[in-house]
PDB file of C-alpha atoms in Angstrom:
ATOM      1  CA  UNK V 246      75.535-162.610 -10.724  1.00 49.00           C
ATOM      2  CA  UNK V 247      71.916-162.679  -9.746  1.00 50.00           C
ATOM      3  CA  UNK V 248      72.693-162.025  -6.073  1.00 52.00           C
ATOM      4  CA  UNK V 249      75.319-159.357  -6.673  1.00 53.00           C
ATOM      5  CA  UNK V 250      73.056-156.705  -5.167  1.00 56.00           C
ATOM      6  CA  UNK V 251      72.608-158.707  -1.983  1.00 57.00           C
ATOM      7  CA  UNK V 252      76.350-159.312  -1.826  1.00 55.00           C
ATOM      8  CA  UNK V 253      77.126-155.611  -2.164  1.00 61.00           C
ATOM      9  CA  UNK V 254      74.626-154.813   0.593  1.00 62.00           C
ATOM     10  CA  UNK V 255      76.199-157.442   2.839  1.00 58.00           C
ATOM     11  CA  UNK V 256      79.721-156.183   2.182  1.00 60.00           C
ATOM     12  CA  UNK V 257      78.695-152.604   2.883  1.00 61.00           C
ATOM     13  CA  UNK V 258      77.426-153.525   6.322  1.00 64.00           C
ATOM     14  CA  UNK V 259      79.596-152.661   9.283  1.00 67.00           C
ATOM     15  CA  UNK V 260      78.764-156.020  10.787  1.00 67.00           C
ATOM     16  CA  UNK V 261      80.620-157.798   7.973  1.00 66.00           C
ATOM     17  CA  UNK V 262      83.629-155.553   8.431  1.00 67.00           C
ATOM     18  CA  UNK V 263      83.731-156.218  12.193  1.00 70.00           C
ATOM     19  CA  UNK V 264      83.538-160.000  11.745  1.00 67.00           C
ATOM     20  CA  UNK V 265      86.423-159.930   9.281  1.00 65.00           C
ATOM     21  CA  UNK V 266      88.529-157.886  11.688  1.00 67.00           C
ATOM     22  CA  UNK V 267      87.669-160.155  14.612  1.00 68.00           C
ATOM     23  CA  UNK V 268      88.575-163.237  12.633  1.00 62.00           C
ATOM     24  CA  UNK V 269      91.837-161.620  11.536  1.00 60.00           C
ATOM     25  CA  UNK V 270      92.791-160.755  15.126  1.00 63.00           C
ATOM     26  CA  UNK V 271      91.995-164.286  16.314  1.00 58.00           C
ATOM     27  CA  UNK V 272      94.126-165.743  13.554  1.00 54.00           C
ATOM     28  CA  UNK V 273      97.099-163.512  14.389  1.00 53.00           C
ATOM     29  CA  UNK V 274      96.729-164.363  18.057  1.00 49.00           C
ATOM     30  CA  UNK V 275      96.747-168.050  17.253  1.00 51.00           C
ATOM     31  CA  UNK V 276      99.902-167.588  15.152  1.00 48.00           C
ATOM     32  CA  UNK V 277     101.712-165.974  18.075  1.00 50.00           C
ATOM     33  CA  UNK V 278     100.584-168.425  20.736  1.00 49.00           C
ATOM     34  CA  UNK V 279     100.397-171.723  18.872  1.00 51.00           C
ATOM     35  CA  UNK V 280     103.277-173.553  17.200  1.00 51.00           C
ATOM     36  CA  UNK V 281     102.322-175.430  14.035  1.00 50.00           C
ATOM     37  CA  UNK V 282     102.850-179.131  14.174  1.00 54.00           C
ATOM     38  CA  UNK V 283     104.480-179.330  10.718  1.00 62.00           C
ATOM     39  CA  UNK V 284     105.861-177.104   7.946  1.00 64.00           C
ATOM     40  CA  UNK V 285     102.799-177.925   5.826  1.00 64.00           C
ATOM     41  CA  UNK V 286     100.417-176.662   8.509  1.00 64.00           C
ATOM     42  CA  UNK V 287     102.538-173.571   8.971  1.00 63.00           C
ATOM     43  CA  UNK V 288     102.421-172.806   5.259  1.00 68.00           C
ATOM     44  CA  UNK V 289      98.665-173.345   5.199  1.00 66.00           C
ATOM     45  CA  UNK V 290      98.101-170.921   8.107  1.00 66.00           C
ATOM     46  CA  UNK V 291     100.243-168.284   6.392  1.00 68.00           C
ATOM     47  CA  UNK V 292      98.142-168.577   3.251  1.00 65.00           C
ATOM     48  CA  UNK V 293      94.957-168.309   5.285  1.00 62.00           C
ATOM     49  CA  UNK V 294      96.244-165.189   7.070  1.00 64.00           C
ATOM     50  CA  UNK V 295      97.234-163.603   3.767  1.00 65.00           C
ATOM     51  CA  UNK V 296      93.784-164.332   2.370  1.00 59.00           C
ATOM     52  CA  UNK V 297      92.085-162.690   5.357  1.00 58.00           C
ATOM     53  CA  UNK V 298      94.347-159.622   5.187  1.00 63.00           C
ATOM     54  CA  UNK V 299      93.600-159.257   1.480  1.00 64.00           C
ATOM     55  CA  UNK V 300      89.877-159.581   2.194  1.00 60.00           C
ATOM     56  CA  UNK V 301      90.060-156.865   4.830  1.00 57.00           C
ATOM     57  CA  UNK V 302      91.962-154.580   2.441  1.00 63.00           C
ATOM     58  CA  UNK V 303      89.376-155.274  -0.257  1.00 60.00           C
ATOM     59  CA  UNK V 304      86.593-154.271   2.123  1.00 55.00           C
ATOM     60  CA  UNK V 305      88.364-150.989   2.908  1.00 59.00           C
ATOM     61  CA  UNK V 306      88.852-150.283  -0.797  1.00 62.00           C
ATOM     62  CA  UNK V 307      85.210-151.050  -1.494  1.00 56.00           C
ATOM     63  CA  UNK V 308      84.006-148.548   1.095  1.00 53.00           C
ATOM     64  CA  UNK V 309      86.436-145.881  -0.103  1.00 55.00           C
ATOM     65  CA  UNK V 310      85.270-146.238  -3.715  1.00 57.00           C
ATOM     66  CA  UNK V 311      81.552-146.123  -2.847  1.00 55.00           C
ATOM     67  CA  UNK V 312      81.471-143.529  -0.090  1.00 51.00           C
ATOM     68  CA  UNK V 313      84.679-141.589  -0.495  1.00 49.00           C
ATOM     69  CA  UNK V 314      85.378-141.938   3.218  1.00 47.00           C
ATOM     70  CA  UNK V 315      87.769-144.144   5.165  1.00 46.00           C
ATOM     71  CA  UNK V 316      86.389-146.374   7.851  1.00 46.00           C
ATOM     72  CA  UNK V 317      87.460-146.027  11.438  1.00 50.00           C
ATOM     73  CA  UNK V 318      87.907-149.509  12.785  1.00 49.00           C
ATOM     74  CA  UNK V 319      87.680-148.298  16.365  1.00 51.00           C
ATOM     75  CA  UNK V 320      84.347-146.576  15.850  1.00 50.00           C
ATOM     76  CA  UNK V 321      81.445-148.290  17.510  1.00 52.00           C
ATOM     77  CA  UNK V 322      78.250-148.898  15.649  1.00 51.00           C
ATOM     78  CA  UNK V 323      75.258-147.307  17.377  1.00 50.00           C
ATOM     79  CA  UNK V 324      72.613-149.693  18.546  1.00 53.00           C
ATOM     80  CA  UNK V 325      69.652-150.054  16.231  1.00 51.00           C
ATOM     81  CA  UNK V 326      67.194-149.347  19.022  1.00 51.00           C
ATOM     82  CA  UNK V 327      69.081-146.361  20.436  1.00 50.00           C
ATOM     83  CA  UNK V 328      66.900-143.310  20.779  1.00 53.00           C
ATOM     84  CA  UNK V 329      68.025-139.984  19.464  1.00 54.00           C
ATOM     85  CA  UNK V 330      68.303-137.223  22.071  1.00 53.00           C
ATOM     86  CA  UNK V 331      65.132-135.202  22.285  1.00 53.00           C
ATOM     87  CA  UNK V 332      65.304-131.793  20.659  1.00 52.00           C
ATOM     88  CA  UNK V 333      63.057-129.479  22.664  1.00 52.00           C
ATOM     89  CA  UNK V 334      63.297-126.778  20.039  1.00 50.00           C
ATOM     90  CA  UNK V 335      61.480-129.030  17.561  1.00 51.00           C
ATOM     91  CA  UNK V 336      58.302-128.651  19.578  1.00 53.00           C
ATOM     92  CA  UNK V 337      58.187-124.906  18.948  1.00 51.00           C
ATOM     93  CA  UNK V 338      57.858-123.123  15.680  1.00 54.00           C
ATOM     94  CA  UNK V 339      59.719-119.829  15.035  1.00 54.00           C
ATOM     95  CA  UNK V 340      56.418-117.970  15.319  1.00 53.00           C
ATOM     96  CA  UNK V 341      55.761-119.473  18.740  1.00 53.00           C
ATOM     97  CA  UNK V 342      59.237-118.531  19.908  1.00 51.00           C
ATOM     98  CA  UNK V 343      58.719-114.949  18.705  1.00 52.00           C
ATOM     99  CA  UNK V 344      55.340-114.789  20.459  1.00 53.00           C
ATOM    100  CA  UNK V 345      56.925-115.916  23.718  1.00 55.00           C
ATOM    101  CA  UNK V 346      59.696-113.352  23.383  1.00 52.00           C
ATOM    102  CA  UNK V 347      57.183-110.575  22.713  1.00 52.00           C
ATOM    103  CA  UNK V 348      55.142-111.630  25.740  1.00 50.00           C
ATOM    104  CA  UNK V 349      58.200-111.535  27.955  1.00 48.00           C
ATOM    105  CA  UNK V 350      59.264-108.152  26.633  1.00 50.00           C
ATOM    106  CA  UNK V 351      55.787-106.617  26.900  1.00 54.00           C
ATOM    107  CA  UNK V 352      55.252-107.798  30.483  1.00 60.00           C
ATOM    108  CA  UNK V 353      56.584-105.060  32.740  1.00 70.00           C
ATOM    109  CA  UNK V 354      56.723-105.306  36.523  1.00 78.00           C
ATOM    110  CA  UNK V 355      53.979-103.431  38.361  1.00 82.00           C
ATOM    111  CA  UNK V 356      55.201-100.204  39.934  1.00 85.00           C
ATOM    112  CA  UNK V 357      55.049 -99.749  43.690  1.00 86.00           C
ATOM    113  CA  UNK V 358      52.519 -96.927  43.370  1.00 87.00           C
ATOM    114  CA  UNK V 359      50.137 -98.979  41.205  1.00 87.00           C
ATOM    115  CA  UNK V 360      50.499-101.967  43.524  1.00 89.00           C
ATOM    116  CA  UNK V 361      49.621 -99.871  46.585  1.00 89.00           C
ATOM    117  CA  UNK V 362      46.605 -98.400  44.828  1.00 88.00           C
ATOM    118  CA  UNK V 363      45.276-101.841  43.857  1.00 90.00           C
ATOM    119  CA  UNK V 364      46.155-103.442  47.185  1.00 91.00           C
ATOM    120  CA  UNK V 365      44.524-100.754  49.349  1.00 90.00           C
ATOM    121  CA  UNK V 366      41.322-100.823  47.277  1.00 88.00           C
ATOM    122  CA  UNK V 367      41.066-104.630  47.138  1.00 90.00           C
ATOM    123  CA  UNK V 368      41.584-105.018  50.899  1.00 91.00           C
ATOM    124  CA  UNK V 369      39.663-101.860  51.874  1.00 88.00           C
ATOM    125  CA  UNK V 370      42.609-100.271  53.673  1.00 90.00           C
ATOM    126  CA  UNK V 371      41.611 -97.049  55.429  1.00 91.00           C
ATOM    127  CA  UNK V 372      43.514 -93.792  54.920  1.00 90.00           C
ATOM    128  CA  UNK V 373      44.614 -93.775  58.564  1.00 91.00           C
ATOM    129  CA  UNK V 374      46.138 -97.254  58.188  1.00 91.00           C
ATOM    130  CA  UNK V 375      47.722 -96.453  54.829  1.00 91.00           C
ATOM    131  CA  UNK V 376      49.384 -93.235  56.011  1.00 91.00           C
ATOM    132  CA  UNK V 377      52.102 -94.846  58.262  1.00 91.00           C
ATOM    133  CA  UNK V 378      52.947 -97.346  55.525  1.00 91.00           C
ATOM    134  CA  UNK V 379      53.443 -94.573  52.964  1.00 91.00           C
ATOM    135  CA  UNK V 380      55.623 -92.617  55.416  1.00 91.00           C
ATOM    136  CA  UNK V 381      57.845 -95.656  55.839  1.00 90.00           C
ATOM    137  CA  UNK V 382      58.044 -96.527  52.133  1.00 89.00           C
ATOM    138  CA  UNK V 383      58.825 -92.926  51.176  1.00 87.00           C
ATOM    139  CA  UNK V 384      62.229 -93.383  52.874  1.00 89.00           C
ATOM    140  CA  UNK V 385      63.041 -95.985  50.204  1.00 85.00           C
ATOM    141  CA  UNK V 386      61.224 -94.415  47.241  1.00 85.00           C
ATOM    142  CA  UNK V 387      61.187 -90.624  47.539  1.00 84.00           C
ATOM    143  CA  UNK V 388      58.904 -90.278  44.498  1.00 86.00           C
ATOM    144  CA  UNK V 389      56.091 -92.020  46.402  1.00 86.00           C
ATOM    145  CA  UNK V 390      53.477 -89.680  47.858  1.00 86.00           C
ATOM    146  CA  UNK V 391      52.899 -89.867  51.602  1.00 89.00           C
ATOM    147  CA  UNK V 392      49.309 -88.629  51.277  1.00 89.00           C
ATOM    148  CA  UNK V 393      46.773 -91.480  50.839  1.00 88.00           C
ATOM    149  CA  UNK V 394      44.347 -89.077  49.164  1.00 86.00           C
ATOM    150  CA  UNK V 395      46.863 -88.228  46.460  1.00 86.00           C
ATOM    151  CA  UNK V 396      47.836 -91.884  45.996  1.00 86.00           C
ATOM    152  CA  UNK V 397      44.220 -92.992  45.532  1.00 85.00           C
ATOM    153  CA  UNK V 398      43.071 -89.868  43.692  1.00 79.00           C
ATOM    154  CA  UNK V 399      40.466 -89.016  46.315  1.00 75.00           C
ATOM    155  CA  UNK V 400      38.598 -85.797  45.441  1.00 69.00           C
ATOM    156  CA  UNK V 401      39.537 -83.066  47.905  1.00 68.00           C
ATOM    157  CA  UNK V 402      36.505 -80.967  47.127  1.00 69.00           C
ATOM    158  CA  UNK V 403      33.373 -82.254  48.747  1.00 71.00           C
ATOM    159  CA  UNK V 404      30.438 -82.717  46.351  1.00 74.00           C
ATOM    160  CA  UNK V 405      27.680 -80.159  46.493  1.00 82.00           C
ATOM    161  CA  UNK V 406      24.630 -81.925  47.901  1.00 88.00           C
ATOM    162  CA  UNK V 407      21.168 -80.470  47.341  1.00 89.00           C
ATOM    163  CA  UNK V 408      18.573 -81.076  50.014  1.00 92.00           C
ATOM    164  CA  UNK V 409      15.325 -82.260  48.481  1.00 91.00           C
ATOM    165  CA  UNK V 410      12.196 -83.835  49.923  1.00 90.00           C
ATOM    166  CA  UNK V 411      13.156 -87.277  51.256  1.00 88.00           C
ATOM    167  CA  UNK V 412      16.947 -87.066  50.975  1.00 93.00           C
ATOM    168  CA  UNK V 413      19.901 -85.481  49.149  1.00 93.00           C
ATOM    169  CA  UNK V 414      20.754 -85.134  45.473  1.00 94.00           C
ATOM    170  CA  UNK V 415      24.187 -84.758  43.826  1.00 93.00           C
ATOM    171  CA  UNK V 416      24.298 -83.526  40.240  1.00 93.00           C
ATOM    172  CA  UNK V 417      27.367 -84.535  38.240  1.00 92.00           C
ATOM    173  CA  UNK V 418      26.130 -83.110  34.940  1.00 93.00           C
ATOM    174  CA  UNK V 419      25.339 -84.457  31.478  1.00 95.00           C
ATOM    175  CA  UNK V 420      27.487 -81.810  29.777  1.00 95.00           C
ATOM    176  CA  UNK V 421      30.437 -82.498  32.072  1.00 93.00           C
ATOM    177  CA  UNK V 422      30.348 -86.236  31.266  1.00 94.00           C
ATOM    178  CA  UNK V 423      30.036 -85.636  27.504  1.00 95.00           C
ATOM    179  CA  UNK V 424      32.956 -83.206  27.478  1.00 94.00           C
ATOM    180  CA  UNK V 425      35.159 -85.818  29.113  1.00 91.00           C
ATOM    181  CA  UNK V 426      33.971 -88.589  26.784  1.00 93.00           C
ATOM    182  CA  UNK V 427      34.409 -86.506  23.588  1.00 95.00           C
ATOM    183  CA  UNK V 428      37.435 -84.434  24.572  1.00 92.00           C
ATOM    184  CA  UNK V 429      39.127 -85.313  21.251  1.00 91.00           C
ATOM    185  CA  UNK V 430      36.215 -84.320  19.036  1.00 93.00           C
ATOM    186  CA  UNK V 431      37.552 -83.232  15.626  1.00 93.00           C
ATOM    187  CA  UNK V 432      34.353 -82.932  13.546  1.00 95.00           C
ATOM    188  CA  UNK V 433      30.745 -81.885  14.146  1.00 95.00           C
ATOM    189  CA  UNK V 434      28.717 -84.864  15.303  1.00 96.00           C
ATOM    190  CA  UNK V 435      25.186 -85.913  16.224  1.00 96.00           C
ATOM    191  CA  UNK V 436      24.618 -88.449  19.000  1.00 96.00           C
ATOM    192  CA  UNK V 437      21.622 -89.965  20.784  1.00 96.00           C
ATOM    193  CA  UNK V 438      21.605 -91.057  24.412  1.00 96.00           C
ATOM    194  CA  UNK V 439      19.754 -93.730  26.377  1.00 95.00           C
ATOM    195  CA  UNK V 440      18.773 -92.654  29.900  1.00 94.00           C
ATOM    196  CA  UNK V 441      18.292 -95.023  32.824  1.00 94.00           C
ATOM    197  CA  UNK V 442      16.585 -94.119  36.097  1.00 92.00           C
ATOM    198  CA  UNK V 443      16.301 -96.804  38.743  1.00 89.00           C
ATOM    199  CA  UNK V 444      16.361 -97.348  42.503  1.00 88.00           C
ATOM    200  CA  UNK V 445      18.589 -99.767  44.385  1.00 86.00           C
ATOM    201  CA  UNK V 446      19.109-100.509  48.076  1.00 84.00           C
ATOM    202  CA  UNK V 447      22.474 -99.761  49.684  1.00 83.00           C
ATOM    203  CA  UNK V 448      22.355-102.340  52.478  1.00 82.00           C
ATOM    204  CA  UNK V 449      20.578-105.657  52.923  1.00 79.00           C
ATOM    205  CA  UNK V 450      19.109-104.467  56.207  1.00 80.00           C
ATOM    206  CA  UNK V 451      17.896-100.892  56.134  1.00 80.00           C
ATOM    207  CA  UNK V 452      15.834 -98.447  54.139  1.00 84.00           C
ATOM    208  CA  UNK V 453      18.640 -96.319  52.638  1.00 88.00           C
ATOM    209  CA  UNK V 454      18.570 -96.370  48.861  1.00 90.00           C
ATOM    210  CA  UNK V 455      20.107 -94.736  45.804  1.00 92.00           C
ATOM    211  CA  UNK V 456      18.385 -93.454  42.686  1.00 93.00           C
ATOM    212  CA  UNK V 457      21.087 -92.786  40.040  1.00 94.00           C
ATOM    213  CA  UNK V 458      20.444 -91.142  36.686  1.00 95.00           C
ATOM    214  CA  UNK V 459      22.687 -92.853  34.127  1.00 95.00           C
ATOM    215  CA  UNK V 460      23.127 -92.595  30.377  1.00 96.00           C
ATOM    216  CA  UNK V 461      25.108 -94.130  27.547  1.00 96.00           C
ATOM    217  CA  UNK V 462      25.761 -93.046  23.958  1.00 96.00           C
ATOM    218  CA  UNK V 463      23.878 -95.249  21.500  1.00 95.00           C
ATOM    219  CA  UNK V 464      26.406 -94.712  18.702  1.00 95.00           C
ATOM    220  CA  UNK V 465      29.311 -95.745  20.962  1.00 94.00           C
ATOM    221  CA  UNK V 466      28.453 -99.238  22.295  1.00 92.00           C
ATOM    222  CA  UNK V 467      31.939 -99.750  23.769  1.00 92.00           C
ATOM    223  CA  UNK V 468      31.731 -96.549  25.826  1.00 93.00           C
ATOM    224  CA  UNK V 469      30.860 -97.185  29.473  1.00 91.00           C
ATOM    225  CA  UNK V 470      27.663 -95.723  30.993  1.00 94.00           C
ATOM    226  CA  UNK V 471      28.143 -92.349  32.698  1.00 95.00           C
ATOM    227  CA  UNK V 472      26.528 -90.619  35.660  1.00 94.00           C
ATOM    228  CA  UNK V 473      24.293 -87.567  35.433  1.00 95.00           C
ATOM    229  CA  UNK V 474      23.212 -87.406  39.065  1.00 94.00           C
ATOM    230  CA  UNK V 475      22.507 -89.522  42.173  1.00 94.00           C
ATOM    231  CA  UNK V 476      19.797 -89.259  44.830  1.00 94.00           C
ATOM    232  CA  UNK V 477      20.258 -90.819  48.278  1.00 93.00           C
ATOM    233  CA  UNK V 478      17.581 -91.125  50.949  1.00 92.00           C
ATOM    234  CA  UNK V 479      15.608 -93.440  53.195  1.00 89.00           C
ATOM    235  CA  UNK V 480      12.787 -93.522  50.668  1.00 88.00           C
ATOM    236  CA  UNK V 481      12.480 -92.872  46.985  1.00 87.00           C
ATOM    237  CA  UNK V 482      12.339 -89.186  45.954  1.00 89.00           C
ATOM    238  CA  UNK V 483       9.016 -87.866  47.158  1.00 88.00           C
ATOM    239  CA  UNK V 484       8.830 -85.075  44.582  1.00 88.00           C
ATOM    240  CA  UNK V 485       9.874 -86.084  41.095  1.00 87.00           C
ATOM    241  CA  UNK V 486      10.139 -82.424  40.094  1.00 88.00           C
ATOM    242  CA  UNK V 487      12.868 -81.785  42.690  1.00 90.00           C
ATOM    243  CA  UNK V 488      14.703 -84.981  41.802  1.00 91.00           C
ATOM    244  CA  UNK V 489      14.868 -84.233  38.064  1.00 91.00           C
ATOM    245  CA  UNK V 490      14.912 -80.426  38.160  1.00 90.00           C
ATOM    246  CA  UNK V 491      18.629 -79.879  37.418  1.00 91.00           C
ATOM    247  CA  UNK V 492      18.757 -82.754  34.932  1.00 93.00           C
ATOM    248  CA  UNK V 493      15.811 -81.408  32.922  1.00 91.00           C
ATOM    249  CA  UNK V 494      17.085 -77.807  32.966  1.00 92.00           C
ATOM    250  CA  UNK V 495      20.491 -78.911  31.659  1.00 94.00           C
ATOM    251  CA  UNK V 496      18.964 -81.139  28.973  1.00 92.00           C
ATOM    252  CA  UNK V 497      16.790 -78.313  27.608  1.00 91.00           C
ATOM    253  CA  UNK V 498      19.896 -76.163  27.003  1.00 93.00           C
ATOM    254  CA  UNK V 499      21.967 -78.978  25.516  1.00 94.00           C
ATOM    255  CA  UNK V 500      19.234 -80.196  23.163  1.00 92.00           C
ATOM    256  CA  UNK V 501      18.628 -76.649  21.880  1.00 92.00           C
ATOM    257  CA  UNK V 502      22.198 -75.391  21.534  1.00 93.00           C
ATOM    258  CA  UNK V 503      24.404 -78.479  21.567  1.00 95.00           C
ATOM    259  CA  UNK V 504      27.877 -78.599  23.168  1.00 95.00           C
ATOM    260  CA  UNK V 505      30.901 -76.938  21.599  1.00 95.00           C
ATOM    261  CA  UNK V 506      34.067 -79.012  22.018  1.00 95.00           C
ATOM    262  CA  UNK V 507      37.372 -78.082  20.325  1.00 93.00           C
ATOM    263  CA  UNK V 508      35.493 -75.635  18.089  1.00 93.00           C
ATOM    264  CA  UNK V 509      33.081 -78.343  16.852  1.00 95.00           C
ATOM    265  CA  UNK V 510      29.404 -78.768  17.711  1.00 96.00           C
ATOM    266  CA  UNK V 511      28.204 -81.920  19.440  1.00 96.00           C
ATOM    267  CA  UNK V 512      24.417 -82.251  18.934  1.00 96.00           C
ATOM    268  CA  UNK V 513      22.571 -84.430  21.463  1.00 95.00           C
ATOM    269  CA  UNK V 514      19.082 -85.911  21.581  1.00 94.00           C
ATOM    270  CA  UNK V 515      17.293 -88.481  23.761  1.00 92.00           C
ATOM    271  CA  UNK V 516      16.729 -91.849  22.135  1.00 93.00           C
ATOM    272  CA  UNK V 517      14.844 -93.594  24.955  1.00 91.00           C
ATOM    273  CA  UNK V 518      14.345 -93.982  28.712  1.00 90.00           C
ATOM    274  CA  UNK V 519      15.243 -97.390  30.146  1.00 89.00           C
ATOM    275  CA  UNK V 520      13.432 -98.114  33.435  1.00 87.00           C
ATOM    276  CA  UNK V 521      11.921-101.064  35.266  1.00 85.00           C
ATOM    277  CA  UNK V 522       8.229-101.128  36.165  1.00 83.00           C
ATOM    278  CA  UNK V 523       8.425 -99.200  39.497  1.00 80.00           C
ATOM    279  CA  UNK V 524      10.669 -96.497  38.041  1.00 82.00           C
ATOM    280  CA  UNK V 525       8.594 -96.245  34.866  1.00 82.00           C
ATOM    281  CA  UNK V 526       5.388 -95.763  36.829  1.00 81.00           C
ATOM    282  CA  UNK V 527       7.219 -93.203  38.986  1.00 80.00           C
ATOM    283  CA  UNK V 528       8.246 -90.910  36.129  1.00 79.00           C
ATOM    284  CA  UNK V 529       5.727 -91.772  33.407  1.00 76.00           C
ATOM    285  CA  UNK V 530       3.466 -88.939  32.352  1.00 64.00           C
ATOM    286  CA  UNK V 531       5.216 -86.339  34.477  1.00 66.00           C
ATOM    287  CA  UNK V 532       5.364 -82.907  32.872  1.00 63.00           C
ATOM    288  CA  UNK V 533       8.968 -82.485  33.883  1.00 65.00           C
ATOM    289  CA  UNK V 534       9.917 -85.471  31.704  1.00 69.00           C
ATOM    290  CA  UNK V 535       7.558 -84.688  28.835  1.00 62.00           C
ATOM    291  CA  UNK V 536       9.202 -81.292  28.427  1.00 64.00           C
ATOM    292  CA  UNK V 537      12.498 -82.830  27.224  1.00 68.00           C
ATOM    293  CA  UNK V 538      11.170 -85.788  25.193  1.00 62.00           C
TER     294      UNK V 538
END
């Protein structure tokens, strides 16, 4: 038959099966409730019922032969426009799930000590105000220090200030900073440093100002700038020789002998001075600077 394919498709449909079953149930209901008018009509209805039952059995056999599964007459056919339940997991790939799990595992809660350090610095909490809070919290966490200076790492030794013309000078030391920066030195090494000298005001209203001496290591661009010394006064240093005396004396020794760290020699030289116009005119041509260049 030319339309055998269409017929097979129609017979396979659940809709065809349901209509056959509905027609069969209506016919049986009519047999039970209606009395045939004559023996001929009764015989004809019996033949029709037998035909429908045979058709239903043939449909079941057809589905069993083609799918290997029996059909549940009570099963309801899902609507064609029914939407499948959303699967949230489909929106995430396994890699994304693993990244989220790693993020959750790596995120650790901030300790009470670290929180207090950050909180007191951000809100400028004084030591006198922080002390009663630490005394109270130490009853809950006995590992917490009750001394604000220990919590914040405040230096207990006052810096040695040198009185010079115009103000005071504090010398931190080039060698001290380099020893901290290269404390894991494992081979001899040569480095060059960039030095910055500049003045900056402390307050918007007032004459107090700072003149720090800073440096960074040219071969280590990710290393933060470090302090050599700081001058503080109401004016800029009046005598450049006093301001740079300790810095120049230390540089002369380091440039000649180097710094020994972990049994290895760290050789240091000046690469350049970085200054703005006022600072450059302040130190340019001075003998104290020319002696270390």
